[in-house]
PDB file of C-alpha atoms and ligand atoms in Angstrom:
ATOM      1  CA  MET A   1      45.927 -37.792  66.436  1.00 84.00           C
ATOM      2  CA  THR A   2      48.103 -38.102  69.510  1.00 96.00           C
ATOM      3  CA  LEU A   3      47.556 -40.595  72.314  1.00 98.00           C
ATOM      4  CA  ILE A   4      46.169 -37.803  74.510  1.00 98.00           C
ATOM      5  CA  ASP A   5      43.711 -36.748  71.780  1.00 97.00           C
ATOM      6  CA  ASN A   6      42.483 -40.339  71.584  1.00 98.00           C
ATOM      7  CA  LEU A   7      42.135 -40.597  75.365  1.00 98.00           C
ATOM      8  CA  LYS A   8      40.105 -37.379  75.367  1.00 97.00           C
ATOM      9  CA  TRP A   9      37.933 -38.853  72.601  1.00 97.00           C
ATOM     10  CA  ARG A  10      37.159 -42.093  74.432  1.00 98.00           C
ATOM     11  CA  HIS A  11      34.399 -42.477  76.973  1.00 98.00           C
ATOM     12  CA  ALA A  12      32.475 -45.323  78.568  1.00 98.00           C
ATOM     13  CA  ALA A  13      29.925 -45.983  75.813  1.00 98.00           C
ATOM     14  CA  LYS A  14      26.415 -46.523  77.156  1.00 98.00           C
ATOM     15  CA  SER A  15      24.919 -47.821  73.913  1.00 98.00           C
ATOM     16  CA  MET A  16      26.401 -49.291  70.737  1.00 98.00           C
ATOM     17  CA  ASN A  17      24.955 -49.680  67.256  1.00 98.00           C
ATOM     18  CA  GLY A  18      25.806 -53.332  66.573  1.00 97.00           C
ATOM     19  CA  ALA A  19      28.151 -52.521  63.675  1.00 98.00           C
ATOM     20  CA  PRO A  20      31.087 -54.921  63.243  1.00 98.00           C
ATOM     21  CA  ILE A  21      34.691 -53.860  63.797  1.00 98.00           C
ATOM     22  CA  ALA A  22      37.578 -54.811  61.552  1.00 98.00           C
ATOM     23  CA  ARG A  23      39.254 -58.077  62.539  1.00 98.00           C
ATOM     24  CA  GLU A  24      42.696 -56.430  62.265  1.00 98.00           C
ATOM     25  CA  ALA A  25      41.666 -53.744  64.751  1.00 98.00           C
ATOM     26  CA  LEU A  26      40.345 -56.362  67.179  1.00 98.00           C
ATOM     27  CA  ASP A  27      43.604 -58.270  66.845  1.00 98.00           C
ATOM     28  CA  ARG A  28      45.642 -55.148  67.669  1.00 98.00           C
ATOM     29  CA  ILE A  29      43.568 -54.559  70.821  1.00 99.00           C
ATOM     30  CA  LEU A  30      44.117 -58.182  71.858  1.00 99.00           C
ATOM     31  CA  GLU A  31      47.834 -57.858  71.125  1.00 99.00           C
ATOM     32  CA  ALA A  32      47.970 -54.816  73.413  1.00 98.00           C
ATOM     33  CA  VAL A  33      46.491 -57.029  76.144  1.00 98.00           C
ATOM     34  CA  ARG A  34      49.037 -59.758  75.420  1.00 98.00           C
ATOM     35  CA  LEU A  35      51.900 -57.244  75.643  1.00 98.00           C
ATOM     36  CA  THR A  36      50.744 -55.677  78.883  1.00 98.00           C
ATOM     37  CA  ALA A  37      53.037 -55.692  81.901  1.00 98.00           C
ATOM     38  CA  THR A  38      52.127 -58.081  84.723  1.00 98.00           C
ATOM     39  CA  SER A  39      53.680 -58.821  88.084  1.00 98.00           C
ATOM     40  CA  SER A  40      56.581 -61.254  87.600  1.00 98.00           C
ATOM     41  CA  GLY A  41      55.482 -61.535  83.955  1.00 98.00           C
ATOM     42  CA  LEU A  42      53.084 -64.353  84.793  1.00 98.00           C
ATOM     43  CA  GLN A  43      50.067 -63.024  82.833  1.00 98.00           C
ATOM     44  CA  PRO A  44      47.658 -64.649  85.299  1.00 98.00           C
ATOM     45  CA  PHE A  45      44.495 -64.253  83.252  1.00 98.00           C
ATOM     46  CA  GLU A  46      42.737 -65.274  80.061  1.00 98.00           C
ATOM     47  CA  LEU A  47      40.259 -63.551  77.798  1.00 98.00           C
ATOM     48  CA  ARG A  48      37.109 -64.886  76.239  1.00 98.00           C
ATOM     49  CA  VAL A  49      36.018 -63.019  73.092  1.00 98.00           C
ATOM     50  CA  ILE A  50      32.265 -63.373  72.712  1.00 98.00           C
ATOM     51  CA  SER A  51      30.867 -62.531  69.311  1.00 98.00           C
ATOM     52  CA  THR A  52      27.628 -64.500  68.910  1.00 98.00           C
ATOM     53  CA  ALA A  53      24.297 -62.710  69.376  1.00 98.00           C
ATOM     54  CA  ASP A  54      22.983 -65.652  71.371  1.00 98.00           C
ATOM     55  CA  LEU A  55      25.699 -65.629  74.031  1.00 98.00           C
ATOM     56  CA  LYS A  56      25.746 -61.835  74.294  1.00 98.00           C
ATOM     57  CA  ALA A  57      21.963 -61.940  74.872  1.00 98.00           C
ATOM     58  CA  GLN A  58      22.435 -64.516  77.645  1.00 98.00           C
ATOM     59  CA  ILE A  59      25.028 -62.314  79.359  1.00 98.00           C
ATOM     60  CA  ARG A  60      23.056 -59.048  79.233  1.00 98.00           C
ATOM     61  CA  PRO A  61      20.614 -59.965  82.056  1.00 98.00           C
ATOM     62  CA  ILE A  62      23.469 -60.977  84.362  1.00 98.00           C
ATOM     63  CA  ALA A  63      25.243 -57.695  83.564  1.00 98.00           C
ATOM     64  CA  MET A  64      22.577 -55.424  85.062  1.00 98.00           C
ATOM     65  CA  ASN A  65      20.799 -55.493  81.707  1.00 98.00           C
ATOM     66  CA  GLN A  66      23.432 -53.097  80.315  1.00 98.00           C
ATOM     67  CA  ARG A  67      22.638 -52.773  76.641  1.00 97.00           C
ATOM     68  CA  GLN A  68      26.234 -52.460  75.394  1.00 98.00           C
ATOM     69  CA  VAL A  69      26.731 -56.102  76.306  1.00 98.00           C
ATOM     70  CA  GLU A  70      24.309 -57.086  73.571  1.00 98.00           C
ATOM     71  CA  GLU A  71      24.894 -54.193  71.163  1.00 98.00           C
ATOM     72  CA  CYS A  72      28.688 -54.475  70.935  1.00 98.00           C
ATOM     73  CA  ALA A  73      30.548 -56.205  68.121  1.00 98.00           C
ATOM     74  CA  HIS A  74      32.633 -58.269  70.557  1.00 98.00           C
ATOM     75  CA  LEU A  75      32.396 -58.691  74.296  1.00 98.00           C
ATOM     76  CA  LEU A  76      35.743 -59.285  75.989  1.00 98.00           C
ATOM     77  CA  VAL A  77      35.585 -61.216  79.264  1.00 99.00           C
ATOM     78  CA  PHE A  78      38.695 -60.792  81.417  1.00 99.00           C
ATOM     79  CA  ALA A  79      39.069 -63.797  83.721  1.00 99.00           C
ATOM     80  CA  ALA A  80      41.787 -64.128  86.368  1.00 98.00           C
ATOM     81  CA  TRP A  81      43.479 -67.308  87.551  1.00 98.00           C
ATOM     82  CA  ASP A  82      41.842 -68.640  90.692  1.00 98.00           C
ATOM     83  CA  ARG A  83      45.255 -69.826  91.956  1.00 98.00           C
ATOM     84  CA  PHE A  84      48.918 -69.444  91.046  1.00 98.00           C
ATOM     85  CA  THR A  85      49.535 -73.188  90.920  1.00 98.00           C
ATOM     86  CA  PRO A  86      53.132 -74.485  90.721  1.00 98.00           C
ATOM     87  CA  GLU A  87      52.326 -75.669  87.170  1.00 98.00           C
ATOM     88  CA  ARG A  88      51.147 -72.235  86.081  1.00 98.00           C
ATOM     89  CA  ILE A  89      54.240 -70.565  87.539  1.00 98.00           C
ATOM     90  CA  ASP A  90      56.546 -73.149  85.963  1.00 98.00           C
ATOM     91  CA  TYR A  91      54.915 -72.797  82.549  1.00 98.00           C
ATOM     92  CA  MET A  92      55.964 -69.152  82.306  1.00 97.00           C
ATOM     93  CA  PHE A  93      59.492 -69.711  83.631  1.00 97.00           C
ATOM     94  CA  ASP A  94      59.996 -72.691  81.288  1.00 98.00           C
ATOM     95  CA  LEU A  95      58.711 -70.631  78.370  1.00 98.00           C
ATOM     96  CA  THR A  96      61.134 -67.834  79.281  1.00 97.00           C
ATOM     97  CA  ASN A  97      64.038 -70.293  79.380  1.00 97.00           C
ATOM     98  CA  THR A  98      63.027 -71.704  75.996  1.00 97.00           C
ATOM     99  CA  GLU A  99      62.575 -68.293  74.370  1.00 97.00           C
ATOM    100  CA  ARG A 100      65.836 -66.969  75.793  1.00 96.00           C
ATOM    101  CA  GLY A 101      67.813 -70.106  75.069  1.00 95.00           C
ATOM    102  CA  GLY A 102      68.665 -71.495  78.482  1.00 93.00           C
ATOM    103  CA  ALA A 103      68.200 -71.239  82.222  1.00 90.00           C
ATOM    104  CA  ASN A 104      69.823 -68.641  84.397  1.00 92.00           C
ATOM    105  CA  ALA A 105      70.571 -68.925  88.091  1.00 95.00           C
ATOM    106  CA  GLY A 106      68.952 -65.633  89.011  1.00 95.00           C
ATOM    107  CA  LEU A 107      65.702 -66.534  87.268  1.00 96.00           C
ATOM    108  CA  GLU A 108      65.659 -70.010  88.844  1.00 97.00           C
ATOM    109  CA  ALA A 109      66.095 -68.486  92.289  1.00 98.00           C
ATOM    110  CA  TYR A 110      63.187 -66.168  91.546  1.00 98.00           C
ATOM    111  CA  ARG A 111      61.072 -69.140  90.398  1.00 98.00           C
ATOM    112  CA  ALA A 112      61.728 -70.862  93.745  1.00 98.00           C
ATOM    113  CA  TYR A 113      60.884 -67.650  95.612  1.00 98.00           C
ATOM    114  CA  LEU A 114      57.528 -67.366  93.816  1.00 98.00           C
ATOM    115  CA  HIS A 115      56.668 -71.013  94.518  1.00 98.00           C
ATOM    116  CA  GLN A 116      57.263 -70.397  98.208  1.00 98.00           C
ATOM    117  CA  ARG A 117      55.488 -67.059  98.294  1.00 98.00           C
ATOM    118  CA  PHE A 118      52.304 -68.373  96.681  1.00 98.00           C
ATOM    119  CA  ALA A 119      52.360 -71.562  98.794  1.00 98.00           C
ATOM    120  CA  GLU A 120      52.130 -69.312 101.853  1.00 98.00           C
ATOM    121  CA  MET A 121      49.155 -67.301 100.541  1.00 98.00           C
ATOM    122  CA  ASP A 122      45.519 -68.341 100.871  1.00 97.00           C
ATOM    123  CA  GLU A 123      43.436 -68.954  97.781  1.00 96.00           C
ATOM    124  CA  GLU A 124      41.534 -65.655  97.902  1.00 97.00           C
ATOM    125  CA  ALA A 125      44.845 -63.755  98.039  1.00 98.00           C
ATOM    126  CA  HIS A 126      45.933 -65.641  94.914  1.00 98.00           C
ATOM    127  CA  PHE A 127      42.815 -64.477  93.088  1.00 98.00           C
ATOM    128  CA  VAL A 128      43.186 -60.875  94.287  1.00 98.00           C
ATOM    129  CA  GLN A 129      46.774 -60.804  93.023  1.00 98.00           C
ATOM    130  CA  ALA A 130      45.658 -62.168  89.636  1.00 98.00           C
ATOM    131  CA  ALA A 131      42.714 -59.757  89.438  1.00 98.00           C
ATOM    132  CA  LYS A 132      45.060 -56.778  89.930  1.00 98.00           C
ATOM    133  CA  GLN A 133      46.901 -57.840  86.805  1.00 98.00           C
ATOM    134  CA  VAL A 134      43.606 -58.005  84.912  1.00 98.00           C
ATOM    135  CA  TYR A 135      43.061 -54.307  85.567  1.00 98.00           C
ATOM    136  CA  ILE A 136      46.405 -53.456  83.994  1.00 98.00           C
ATOM    137  CA  ALA A 137      45.376 -55.451  80.938  1.00 98.00           C
ATOM    138  CA  LEU A 138      41.966 -53.794  80.926  1.00 98.00           C
ATOM    139  CA  GLY A 139      43.681 -50.392  80.882  1.00 98.00           C
ATOM    140  CA  SER A 140      45.855 -51.484  77.977  1.00 98.00           C
ATOM    141  CA  ALA A 141      42.764 -52.618  76.063  1.00 99.00           C
ATOM    142  CA  LEU A 142      40.983 -49.323  76.754  1.00 98.00           C
ATOM    143  CA  ILE A 143      43.917 -47.327  75.392  1.00 98.00           C
ATOM    144  CA  ALA A 144      44.347 -49.625  72.393  1.00 98.00           C
ATOM    145  CA  ALA A 145      40.655 -49.338  71.536  1.00 98.00           C
ATOM    146  CA  ALA A 146      40.866 -45.545  71.741  1.00 98.00           C
ATOM    147  CA  GLU A 147      43.856 -45.601  69.381  1.00 98.00           C
ATOM    148  CA  GLU A 148      41.665 -47.531  66.910  1.00 98.00           C
ATOM    149  CA  ARG A 149      38.777 -45.093  67.510  1.00 98.00           C
ATOM    150  CA  ILE A 150      36.699 -48.050  68.582  1.00 98.00           C
ATOM    151  CA  ASP A 151      34.268 -47.466  71.420  1.00 98.00           C
ATOM    152  CA  SER A 152      34.389 -49.525  74.569  1.00 98.00           C
ATOM    153  CA  THR A 153      32.971 -49.733  78.077  1.00 98.00           C
ATOM    154  CA  PRO A 154      34.984 -51.062  81.006  1.00 98.00           C
ATOM    155  CA  MET A 155      32.533 -52.964  83.209  1.00 98.00           C
ATOM    156  CA  GLU A 156      32.422 -54.451  86.659  1.00 98.00           C
ATOM    157  CA  GLY A 157      28.649 -54.240  86.794  1.00 98.00           C
ATOM    158  CA  PHE A 158      27.797 -57.907  86.405  1.00 98.00           C
ATOM    159  CA  ASP A 159      27.192 -61.000  88.498  1.00 98.00           C
ATOM    160  CA  ASN A 160      30.604 -62.662  88.488  1.00 98.00           C
ATOM    161  CA  GLU A 161      29.381 -66.001  89.784  1.00 98.00           C
ATOM    162  CA  ALA A 162      26.582 -66.204  87.217  1.00 98.00           C
ATOM    163  CA  LEU A 163      29.001 -65.407  84.404  1.00 98.00           C
ATOM    164  CA  ASP A 164      31.528 -67.929  85.716  1.00 98.00           C
ATOM    165  CA  ALA A 165      28.773 -70.564  85.647  1.00 98.00           C
ATOM    166  CA  LEU A 166      27.563 -69.616  82.158  1.00 98.00           C
ATOM    167  CA  LEU A 167      31.073 -69.798  80.681  1.00 98.00           C
ATOM    168  CA  ASP A 168      32.169 -72.697  82.896  1.00 98.00           C
ATOM    169  CA  LEU A 169      35.154 -70.631  84.044  1.00 98.00           C
ATOM    170  CA  ARG A 170      35.670 -72.157  87.503  1.00 98.00           C
ATOM    171  CA  ALA A 171      36.272 -75.581  85.990  1.00 98.00           C
ATOM    172  CA  GLN A 172      39.050 -73.956  83.954  1.00 98.00           C
ATOM    173  CA  GLY A 173      40.669 -72.426  87.043  1.00 98.00           C
ATOM    174  CA  LEU A 174      39.389 -68.945  86.200  1.00 98.00           C
ATOM    175  CA  ARG A 175      37.102 -66.296  87.710  1.00 98.00           C
ATOM    176  CA  SER A 176      35.597 -63.407  85.749  1.00 99.00           C
ATOM    177  CA  VAL A 177      36.773 -59.940  86.769  1.00 99.00           C
ATOM    178  CA  ALA A 178      35.792 -57.393  84.115  1.00 99.00           C
ATOM    179  CA  LEU A 179      33.973 -57.036  80.813  1.00 99.00           C
ATOM    180  CA  LEU A 180      34.856 -54.849  77.854  1.00 99.00           C
ATOM    181  CA  PRO A 181      32.265 -54.478  75.091  1.00 98.00           C
ATOM    182  CA  LEU A 182      33.902 -53.219  71.887  1.00 98.00           C
ATOM    183  CA  GLY A 183      32.001 -51.593  69.029  1.00 98.00           C
ATOM    184  CA  TYR A 184      30.678 -48.283  67.788  1.00 98.00           C
ATOM    185  CA  ARG A 185      28.546 -45.886  69.785  1.00 98.00           C
ATOM    186  CA  ASP A 186      24.842 -45.466  69.042  1.00 97.00           C
ATOM    187  CA  ALA A 187      24.674 -41.694  68.661  1.00 90.00           C
ATOM    188  CA  GLU A 188      21.003 -41.549  69.692  1.00 93.00           C
ATOM    189  CA  HIS A 189      21.168 -43.630  72.889  1.00 95.00           C
ATOM    190  CA  ASP A 190      24.738 -43.164  74.101  1.00 97.00           C
ATOM    191  CA  TRP A 191      23.981 -40.425  76.612  1.00 96.00           C
ATOM    192  CA  ASN A 192      27.613 -40.303  77.774  1.00 95.00           C
ATOM    193  CA  ALA A 193      29.002 -39.461  74.333  1.00 96.00           C
ATOM    194  CA  GLY A 194      28.337 -35.726  74.427  1.00 91.00           C
ATOM    195  CA  LEU A 195      29.123 -35.067  78.085  1.00 97.00           C
ATOM    196  CA  VAL A 196      32.125 -33.074  79.174  1.00 97.00           C
ATOM    197  CA  LYS A 197      34.865 -35.392  80.463  1.00 97.00           C
ATOM    198  CA  VAL A 198      35.319 -34.670  84.172  1.00 97.00           C
ATOM    199  CA  ARG A 199      38.654 -35.362  85.832  1.00 98.00           C
ATOM    200  CA  ARG A 200      40.341 -34.034  88.961  1.00 98.00           C
ATOM    201  CA  PRO A 201      42.809 -31.212  88.277  1.00 98.00           C
ATOM    202  CA  MET A 202      46.383 -32.337  87.662  1.00 98.00           C
ATOM    203  CA  ASP A 203      47.715 -30.499  90.741  1.00 98.00           C
ATOM    204  CA  GLU A 204      45.323 -32.455  92.992  1.00 98.00           C
ATOM    205  CA  LEU A 205      46.177 -35.775  91.432  1.00 98.00           C
ATOM    206  CA  VAL A 206      49.913 -35.421  91.008  1.00 98.00           C
ATOM    207  CA  HIS A 207      52.369 -34.020  93.523  1.00 98.00           C
ATOM    208  CA  PHE A 208      55.959 -33.538  92.480  1.00 98.00           C
ATOM    209  CA  ILE A 209      58.414 -34.252  95.281  1.00 98.00           C
ATOM    210  CA  ASP A 210      61.582 -32.453  94.243  1.00 95.00           C
TER     211      ASP A 210
HETATM  212  C1  LIG B   1      36.737 -51.038  86.582  1.00 97.24           C
HETATM  213  C2  LIG B   1      35.644 -50.231  85.955  1.00 97.24           C
HETATM  214  C3  LIG B   1      34.319 -50.689  86.039  1.00 97.24           C
HETATM  215  C4  LIG B   1      33.295 -49.987  85.402  1.00 97.24           C
HETATM  216  N1  LIG B   1      32.026 -50.512  85.351  1.00 97.24           N
HETATM  217  C5  LIG B   1      31.095 -49.910  84.555  1.00 97.24           C
HETATM  218  C6  LIG B   1      29.859 -50.548  84.280  1.00 97.24           C
HETATM  219  O1  LIG B   1      29.559 -51.642  84.755  1.00 97.24           O
HETATM  220  N2  LIG B   1      28.995 -49.906  83.441  1.00 97.24           N
HETATM  221  C7  LIG B   1      29.289 -48.705  82.854  1.00 97.24           C
HETATM  222  O2  LIG B   1      28.457 -48.184  82.093  1.00 97.24           O
HETATM  223  N3  LIG B   1      30.466 -48.079  83.100  1.00 97.24           N
HETATM  224  C8  LIG B   1      31.367 -48.654  83.912  1.00 97.24           C
HETATM  225  N4  LIG B   1      32.592 -48.054  84.118  1.00 97.24           N
HETATM  226  C9  LIG B   1      32.866 -46.762  83.463  1.00 97.24           C
HETATM  227  C10 LIG B   1      33.181 -45.605  84.413  1.00 97.24           C
HETATM  228  O3  LIG B   1      32.004 -45.198  85.073  1.00 97.24           O
HETATM  229  C11 LIG B   1      33.791 -44.486  83.586  1.00 97.24           C
HETATM  230  O4  LIG B   1      34.989 -44.959  83.001  1.00 97.24           O
HETATM  231  C12 LIG B   1      34.107 -43.244  84.433  1.00 97.24           C
HETATM  232  O5  LIG B   1      32.912 -42.679  84.910  1.00 97.24           O
HETATM  233  C13 LIG B   1      34.882 -42.207  83.635  1.00 97.24           C
HETATM  234  O6  LIG B   1      34.160 -41.831  82.473  1.00 97.24           O
HETATM  235  P1  LIG B   1      34.707 -42.052  81.000  1.00 97.24           P
HETATM  236  O7  LIG B   1      35.322 -43.419  80.945  1.00 97.24           O
HETATM  237  O8  LIG B   1      33.474 -41.940  80.132  1.00 97.24           O
HETATM  238  O9  LIG B   1      35.714 -40.982  80.711  1.00 97.24           O
HETATM  239  C14 LIG B   1      33.602 -48.749  84.754  1.00 97.24           C
HETATM  240  C15 LIG B   1      34.933 -48.291  84.728  1.00 97.24           C
HETATM  241  C16 LIG B   1      35.924 -49.031  85.286  1.00 97.24           C
HETATM  242  C17 LIG B   1      37.362 -48.535  85.148  1.00 97.24           C
END
């Protein structure tokens, strides 16, 4: 199967059957998230992988009672940094220097530029910048799940503040942005499974400027 075949196969699952997924497949989806591109390489987010029936059941009512939240094998919570603190920025630059075996003047100048840029931005702008990176990671996870032929549902339909409180995210400098239940579709109740995939025609979406 090609990537395009797998993307045609995937859909936003509306119901899942509770079956487990292989740990190796879950790990590959998480690795795709870890490898995703982010602005300045800062990876300004964390994931929570929720697998217990109890916690999934507590989240369902604050996610518009969407059944996939409880029926999935694992519920991924994508949470963005609330702020790009100097410590968070430095962590990634220091890690880069360690991994690459030494500092470099160009990178250090860029570190200083980022410190200044974020110091000039208000806190909500910090979060918006981090949340944009979450969506890139969410896209990577969607594609990786399709490659594994594991069903998923990208979700914004939940009460962010209630979820932040339940998972104590704000105290960890994080704010929830998106959910991704992973599992296998319930053929009887997943009404989206058999529907034709509707997308705008290529020539409306893409314009070549030669
Ligand atoms: C950011 C984002 C948020 C979404 N939120 C929800 C949601 O809360 N519940 C849901 O059932 N589908 C949700 N969807 C799924 C979209 O409705 C779906 O991807 C779109 O209609 C295209 O259909 P397909 O993914 O089945 O091809 C969301 C999709 C994205 C990308």
